[in-house]
Amino acid sequence: MDIELIEIRDFLKVHHPFDLLPEEALETLPTTIEVRYARRGTVMFEPGDDNKFLWVVRTGAVETLDPDGNLLARLSEGECFGVRAILRGGVAVNRCEAIEDSLLYLLPVAEFDRLRKEYPQFAYFFAPMGGDRLRSAREHAEASTEDAIGLMSTKLSDMLKRDPVTIAPDVTIQQAAKAMSEKGVSCLLVTENEKLSGIVTDKDLRKRVVAEGLAYDTRLSQIMTFDPIHIDADEYLFDALLVMSRNNIRHLPVLDGEKVAGVVTTTNIVQKQTTSMVYLVGDIYKRNTVAGLKDVVKQVPNMVMNLVDGGATAHNIGHVVSTVTDAIATRLIQMAEEKLGPAPVPFAWIVVGSEARHEQTAISDQDNGLILDDTYDEAQHGDYFRELAKFVSDGLNECGYVYCPGDVMATNDKWRQPLVGWKNYFAKWIDAPEPEALMLSSIFFDMRSIYGDERLYAELRDFVLKKSTGNRIFLSFMAGNALTHQPPLGFFKNFVLIRGGEHDHTFDLKHNGVVPIIDLARTYSLDAGLTEVNTKDRLKAAVEKKIISKDGSDDLLDALEFISITRLRHQAQQIRNGEKADNFMAPENMSHFERNHLKDAFNVVKTMQSALATAYT
Amino acid sequence: MWKRMFGPDLRREWYLIKMPEGPMKQYYRKPIPWPETDYRELEYLCIDLELTGLNPETDEILSVGFAPIVDQNVILSESAHYLVRPSGELPEDSVVVHGLTDDRLAEAEPLEDVLPHVLMALSGRVLFAHHAPIELGFLNVACERIYGYPLLTRAVDTLELEKRNRQQRNQPLDGGVLRLAKARESYNLPRYRAHNALVDAVASGELFLAQAAHKTAKGEKITLRELMFRNR
């Protein structure tokens, strides 16, 4: 008898997500449905009403409005509504109204639940909309390639299995050596009052004890390394590797807040499988010529492609590429110092923009500057820093990090200033937020010091945050600025495409995808006075400061990751095809699945943008 | 003669007294829907028959499809479709129309076994169909033949209703606008390509929902009588 409802089955079969159901489920599905006709203007349910159905538009059109009357979605043939209410236990949160004469198919909740239970791919389409849906999509994608990227996805806190072997500083070195043998470890963390005060490794025992002929009753505190370089348990294994290769150490203590959580060793990492990109960074510090650095940089595009293929997250890729850029610049500054001698006054080399945010995904232009100590005297020290800036900037250019077209570089006198000069700039931008000031603000508020005297940068940062935090007037300008880039979603929840020209029928995944999220995060961060620069870190920290809701933040994080990784995959594909990588994506080149999730992601951004507009402007 | 003097409601009570137990008596246990009731309070059964021809006395029922309407929803979980085994061979032209062949129908149940299902579903409900005289005529003859009693019911004819609606609004009736597919189109209902008794029954049910919705825009009370098929 079932096949007699062939019309309804055939209709559902070609509409997402029913197309994900197997044939046998589609056969019986129509017999569970109720059919309703709604004249234009009929309200299906209002906030607070009971909703016991998943509604599918067969013909006509339906609008979903939030309680304030804002249009949330316009649904046409084949689209579903009422899901949110079902997932909230059957109480409608929005108003649904027919805006055309509509024929509707109603799937009872019990049947809907049964299908979700039996067919995960179907369930997953309805996972609480937007954010969660993206999240599960991503987790699904990541899980399949987990092993290939253990380094990138393993948090230090997750991999430390044994309790750290610790010892007090006042034991003898013989007692320490005995402890190491007994516990079978190659290093000991020295603690006082549960706080890390030093580290001692078997290499220390060899070099500092045996080779020096020290007595066995020498106190451990005499040979240990004080205040060792360490890392936070929240970081990823990959970060630990970078720190180790950069500092040429083989043991890295891991702290959970103040508490000693464990230690990562090179052995751990080798076991966890090493990849070439880790050596890439180590390699940079061994190069002594610009040509040598250039050779290393050449490998970056390939590395990015491998990372994309390996299923690394866009967040991690941004981290890796930015770290490589940091290392190149750092090495160039070191080379400049070798050539020019030590700096006459303290300085901090700063990077701005995507590199500062740890979000660089390809070799791009350089954006940098120099903060000089206030004791700087132009007549006396001017030449030194001019030459330093020129050396580094030229070197970067040669390596492929071409000169910044907007001249945001340390070679520009304007961006090579003593601390007080920088403070004046920011003061002016914040007090008189004119269009140019806003443009510069959005560049320079994403700033990070990569070399030199960190305190100079910290002082500037604190000054800026003090001026901007809670500054409603300035924030409203920044918020307005953050709304200039909109996700490419139209009124009907369809993609708004670029028309004509070279990029006909595409949308821009950078300016209309990633940038709006970066701008949102920056605004929250300025409001909350956050020191974080990375967009993900900012969004997480903004939750703690109660600037945005946890849900809002999670949704944005997922949207950011989904849009970014889609962009990276698109670029990897272009490179593979021998084309030039760009940010322009054609919807017809995407799967149905990708299109839907991208719409979700854009929708999240849109929602958060309108929330921002309400809150700040 | 007395049939005309007493309405179906009185006759139903009389039948209940004198009728032997069986599907027909079961059918009459529930009252026939009262014409002065608001149409929204009633339940309906959309029925479509596939036939060998149009004469109830000589032609045969080949299949029955039905679906109830409760609370203004077509309830597909209670819908059904039955093939009926004909007593004779099929005339060739009807095979072309329905795509039902002798072979398929030979495995079907005889009308005696199908009719009880129809009566059970129809009991207490308003019958309706697109061009109802056909369905009413054939079902009535079948009941008379099998149980010896006529089928008393109240019915809505979506074709007649459409005709009345159009006449009231001074809209033309030509160009086949009263045919099911055409009538549906004017209410923004989807075009169904498949045709069997159930799809057509559902299609006429949807048409009825649309017609009724358009009649009751202001939410005032409309009785069954206003929608009812006049011939009864």
mmCIF file of N, CA, C and O in Angstrom, chain A residues 241-291:
data_model
loop_
_atom_site.group_PDB
_atom_site.id
_atom_site.type_symbol
_atom_site.label_atom_id
_atom_site.label_comp_id
_atom_site.label_asym_id
_atom_site.label_seq_id
_atom_site.Cartn_x
_atom_site.Cartn_y
_atom_site.Cartn_z
ATOM 1 N N LEU A 241 56.428 21.751 20.668
ATOM 2 C CA LEU A 241 57.507 21.418 19.758
ATOM 3 C C LEU A 241 58.216 22.646 19.227
ATOM 4 O O LEU A 241 59.438 22.690 19.094
ATOM 5 N N LEU A 242 57.412 23.657 18.929
ATOM 6 C CA LEU A 242 57.998 24.890 18.411
ATOM 7 C C LEU A 242 58.878 25.540 19.456
ATOM 8 O O LEU A 242 59.994 25.976 19.169
ATOM 9 N N VAL A 243 58.393 25.581 20.691
ATOM 10 C CA VAL A 243 59.174 26.189 21.768
ATOM 11 C C VAL A 243 60.490 25.429 21.944
ATOM 12 O O VAL A 243 61.557 26.021 22.089
ATOM 13 N N MET A 244 60.408 24.123 21.880
ATOM 14 C CA MET A 244 61.598 23.315 22.095
ATOM 15 C C MET A 244 62.614 23.488 20.972
ATOM 16 O O MET A 244 63.806 23.641 21.218
ATOM 17 N N SER A 245 62.112 23.490 19.753
ATOM 18 C CA SER A 245 63.084 23.587 18.659
ATOM 19 C C SER A 245 63.679 24.995 18.602
ATOM 20 O O SER A 245 64.841 25.180 18.276
ATOM 21 N N ARG A 246 62.861 25.968 18.974
ATOM 22 C CA ARG A 246 63.342 27.334 18.951
ATOM 23 C C ARG A 246 64.418 27.571 20.006
ATOM 24 O O ARG A 246 65.379 28.299 19.784
ATOM 25 N N ASN A 247 64.255 26.932 21.161
ATOM 26 C CA ASN A 247 65.204 27.152 22.248
ATOM 27 C C ASN A 247 66.233 26.032 22.379
ATOM 28 O O ASN A 247 67.038 26.040 23.310
ATOM 29 N N ASN A 248 66.138 25.100 21.442
ATOM 30 C CA ASN A 248 67.072 23.984 21.456
ATOM 31 C C ASN A 248 67.095 23.263 22.798
ATOM 32 O O ASN A 248 68.147 23.053 23.387
ATOM 33 N N ILE A 249 65.935 22.936 23.318
ATOM 34 C CA ILE A 249 65.859 22.145 24.550
ATOM 35 C C ILE A 249 65.081 20.866 24.263
ATOM 36 O O ILE A 249 64.336 20.796 23.304
ATOM 37 N N ARG A 250 65.312 19.881 25.143
ATOM 38 C CA ARG A 250 64.667 18.604 24.886
ATOM 39 C C ARG A 250 63.642 18.232 25.943
ATOM 40 O O ARG A 250 62.958 17.221 25.831
ATOM 41 N N HIS A 251 63.571 19.037 26.989
ATOM 42 C CA HIS A 251 62.576 18.802 28.037
ATOM 43 C C HIS A 251 61.837 20.101 28.294
ATOM 44 O O HIS A 251 62.469 21.138 28.494
ATOM 45 N N LEU A 252 60.532 20.038 28.299
ATOM 46 C CA LEU A 252 59.756 21.259 28.497
ATOM 47 C C LEU A 252 58.695 21.029 29.584
ATOM 48 O O LEU A 252 57.751 20.262 29.395
ATOM 49 N N PRO A 253 58.872 21.701 30.743
ATOM 50 C CA PRO A 253 57.866 21.538 31.808
ATOM 51 C C PRO A 253 56.512 22.113 31.365
ATOM 52 O O PRO A 253 56.471 23.116 30.667
ATOM 53 N N VAL A 254 55.453 21.443 31.798
ATOM 54 C CA VAL A 254 54.103 21.890 31.469
ATOM 55 C C VAL A 254 53.418 22.316 32.757
ATOM 56 O O VAL A 254 53.405 21.568 33.738
ATOM 57 N N LEU A 255 52.875 23.519 32.766
ATOM 58 C CA LEU A 255 52.215 24.024 33.965
ATOM 59 C C LEU A 255 50.720 24.158 33.723
ATOM 60 O O LEU A 255 50.279 24.559 32.644
ATOM 61 N N ASP A 256 49.974 23.793 34.773
ATOM 62 C CA ASP A 256 48.542 24.003 34.731
ATOM 63 C C ASP A 256 48.279 25.142 35.709
ATOM 64 O O ASP A 256 48.163 24.927 36.903
ATOM 65 N N GLY A 257 48.231 26.357 35.209
ATOM 66 C CA GLY A 257 48.213 27.527 36.090
ATOM 67 C C GLY A 257 49.571 27.618 36.755
ATOM 68 O O GLY A 257 50.595 27.664 36.085
ATOM 69 N N GLU A 258 49.604 27.563 38.101
ATOM 70 C CA GLU A 258 50.866 27.599 38.828
ATOM 71 C C GLU A 258 51.388 26.177 39.058
ATOM 72 O O GLU A 258 52.550 25.970 39.352
ATOM 73 N N LYS A 259 50.478 25.246 38.935
ATOM 74 C CA LYS A 259 50.769 23.865 39.319
ATOM 75 C C LYS A 259 51.581 23.140 38.246
ATOM 76 O O LYS A 259 51.345 23.316 37.054
ATOM 77 N N VAL A 260 52.511 22.311 38.698
ATOM 78 C CA VAL A 260 53.288 21.525 37.747
ATOM 79 C C VAL A 260 52.449 20.366 37.239
ATOM 80 O O VAL A 260 51.921 19.588 38.023
ATOM 81 N N ALA A 261 52.264 20.293 35.935
ATOM 82 C CA ALA A 261 51.396 19.255 35.384
ATOM 83 C C ALA A 261 52.188 18.109 34.771
ATOM 84 O O ALA A 261 51.690 17.004 34.651
ATOM 85 N N GLY A 262 53.414 18.361 34.379
ATOM 86 C CA GLY A 262 54.198 17.304 33.759
ATOM 87 C C GLY A 262 55.308 17.872 32.925
ATOM 88 O O GLY A 262 55.654 19.049 33.043
ATOM 89 N N VAL A 263 55.830 17.045 32.067
ATOM 90 C CA VAL A 263 56.922 17.489 31.217
ATOM 91 C C VAL A 263 56.809 16.809 29.851
ATOM 92 O O VAL A 263 56.430 15.652 29.764
ATOM 93 N N VAL A 264 57.035 17.591 28.799
ATOM 94 C CA VAL A 264 57.069 16.987 27.460
ATOM 95 C C VAL A 264 58.522 16.827 27.076
ATOM 96 O O VAL A 264 59.325 17.729 27.304
ATOM 97 N N THR A 265 58.833 15.706 26.462
ATOM 98 C CA THR A 265 60.199 15.497 26.005
ATOM 99 C C THR A 265 60.187 15.236 24.511
ATOM 100 O O THR A 265 59.144 14.903 23.948
ATOM 101 N N THR A 266 61.348 15.394 23.905
ATOM 102 C CA THR A 266 61.419 15.123 22.467
ATOM 103 C C THR A 266 61.011 13.684 22.180
ATOM 104 O O THR A 266 60.416 13.404 21.150
ATOM 105 N N THR A 267 61.307 12.808 23.145
ATOM 106 C CA THR A 267 60.933 11.413 22.936
ATOM 107 C C THR A 267 59.421 11.275 22.795
ATOM 108 O O THR A 267 58.921 10.607 21.910
ATOM 109 N N ASN A 268 58.695 11.958 23.690
ATOM 110 C CA ASN A 268 57.227 11.959 23.582
ATOM 111 C C ASN A 268 56.799 12.277 22.170
ATOM 112 O O ASN A 268 55.910 11.669 21.596
ATOM 113 N N ILE A 269 57.439 13.315 21.673
ATOM 114 C CA ILE A 269 56.977 13.860 20.410
ATOM 115 C C ILE A 269 57.348 12.962 19.240
ATOM 116 O O ILE A 269 56.550 12.762 18.334
ATOM 117 N N VAL A 270 58.552 12.403 19.343
ATOM 118 C CA VAL A 270 58.933 11.487 18.273
ATOM 119 C C VAL A 270 57.957 10.314 18.250
ATOM 120 O O VAL A 270 57.492 9.888 17.204
ATOM 121 N N GLN A 271 57.585 9.866 19.466
ATOM 122 C CA GLN A 271 56.612 8.774 19.533
ATOM 123 C C GLN A 271 55.300 9.198 18.886
ATOM 124 O O GLN A 271 54.614 8.417 18.277
ATOM 125 N N LYS A 272 54.972 10.434 19.071
ATOM 126 C CA LYS A 272 53.686 10.932 18.585
ATOM 127 C C LYS A 272 53.771 11.241 17.086
ATOM 128 O O LYS A 272 52.816 11.723 16.507
ATOM 129 N N GLN A 273 54.897 10.968 16.532
ATOM 130 C CA GLN A 273 55.183 11.156 15.107
ATOM 131 C C GLN A 273 55.502 12.629 14.778
ATOM 132 O O GLN A 273 54.735 13.527 15.048
ATOM 133 N N THR A 274 56.646 12.816 14.246
ATOM 134 C CA THR A 274 57.045 14.165 13.900
ATOM 135 C C THR A 274 56.743 14.433 12.439
ATOM 136 O O THR A 274 56.677 13.527 11.634
ATOM 137 N N THR A 275 56.548 15.647 12.119
ATOM 138 C CA THR A 275 56.311 15.977 10.726
ATOM 139 C C THR A 275 57.300 17.048 10.302
ATOM 140 O O THR A 275 57.858 17.763 11.121
ATOM 141 N N SER A 276 57.468 17.140 9.023
ATOM 142 C CA SER A 276 58.538 17.978 8.506
ATOM 143 C C SER A 276 58.394 19.448 8.903
ATOM 144 O O SER A 276 59.366 20.148 9.111
ATOM 145 N N MET A 277 57.151 19.910 9.066
ATOM 146 C CA MET A 277 56.974 21.339 9.339
ATOM 147 C C MET A 277 57.603 21.752 10.660
ATOM 148 O O MET A 277 57.973 22.896 10.848
ATOM 149 N N VAL A 278 57.711 20.783 11.586
ATOM 150 C CA VAL A 278 58.319 21.114 12.860
ATOM 151 C C VAL A 278 59.794 21.427 12.662
ATOM 152 O O VAL A 278 60.350 22.360 13.244
ATOM 153 N N TYR A 279 60.399 20.658 11.787
ATOM 154 C CA TYR A 279 61.813 20.901 11.526
ATOM 155 C C TYR A 279 62.018 22.175 10.722
ATOM 156 O O TYR A 279 63.067 22.784 10.766
ATOM 157 N N LEU A 280 60.982 22.539 10.002
ATOM 158 C CA LEU A 280 61.052 23.758 9.208
ATOM 159 C C LEU A 280 61.441 24.939 10.093
ATOM 160 O O LEU A 280 62.350 25.703 9.791
ATOM 161 N N VAL A 281 60.747 25.067 11.216
ATOM 162 C CA VAL A 281 61.024 26.175 12.120
ATOM 163 C C VAL A 281 62.415 26.044 12.731
ATOM 164 O O VAL A 281 63.188 27.003 12.774
ATOM 165 N N GLY A 282 62.742 24.831 13.157
ATOM 166 C CA GLY A 282 64.079 24.610 13.711
ATOM 167 C C GLY A 282 65.148 24.965 12.688
ATOM 168 O O GLY A 282 66.170 25.578 13.004
ATOM 169 N N ASP A 283 64.842 24.626 11.453
ATOM 170 C CA ASP A 283 65.757 24.876 10.346
ATOM 171 C C ASP A 283 66.052 26.367 10.169
ATOM 172 O O ASP A 283 67.185 26.771 9.915
ATOM 173 N N ILE A 284 65.001 27.172 10.334
ATOM 174 C CA ILE A 284 65.147 28.613 10.132
ATOM 175 C C ILE A 284 66.237 29.191 11.033
ATOM 176 O O ILE A 284 67.057 30.009 10.607
ATOM 177 N N TYR A 285 66.273 28.714 12.285
ATOM 178 C CA TYR A 285 67.252 29.276 13.219
ATOM 179 C C TYR A 285 68.672 28.838 12.913
ATOM 180 O O TYR A 285 69.622 29.335 13.489
ATOM 181 N N LYS A 286 68.809 27.864 12.008
ATOM 182 C CA LYS A 286 70.160 27.436 11.658
ATOM 183 C C LYS A 286 70.691 28.145 10.415
ATOM 184 O O LYS A 286 71.841 28.016 10.057
ATOM 185 N N ARG A 287 69.821 28.888 9.721
ATOM 186 C CA ARG A 287 70.232 29.564 8.482
ATOM 187 C C ARG A 287 70.940 30.881 8.788
ATOM 188 O O ARG A 287 70.556 31.590 9.705
ATOM 189 N N ASN A 288 71.925 31.192 7.976
ATOM 190 C CA ASN A 288 72.694 32.409 8.220
ATOM 191 C C ASN A 288 72.616 33.418 7.094
ATOM 192 O O ASN A 288 73.200 34.491 7.169
ATOM 193 N N THR A 289 71.926 33.083 6.017
ATOM 194 C CA THR A 289 71.818 34.013 4.897
ATOM 195 C C THR A 289 70.349 34.173 4.508
ATOM 196 O O THR A 289 69.518 33.304 4.793
ATOM 197 N N VAL A 290 70.064 35.307 3.863
ATOM 198 C CA VAL A 290 68.703 35.546 3.397
ATOM 199 C C VAL A 290 68.311 34.477 2.369
ATOM 200 O O VAL A 290 67.197 33.968 2.386
ATOM 201 N N ALA A 291 69.269 34.119 1.515
ATOM 202 C CA ALA A 291 68.989 33.098 0.503
ATOM 203 C C ALA A 291 68.605 31.779 1.174
ATOM 204 O O ALA A 291 67.714 31.072 0.715
#
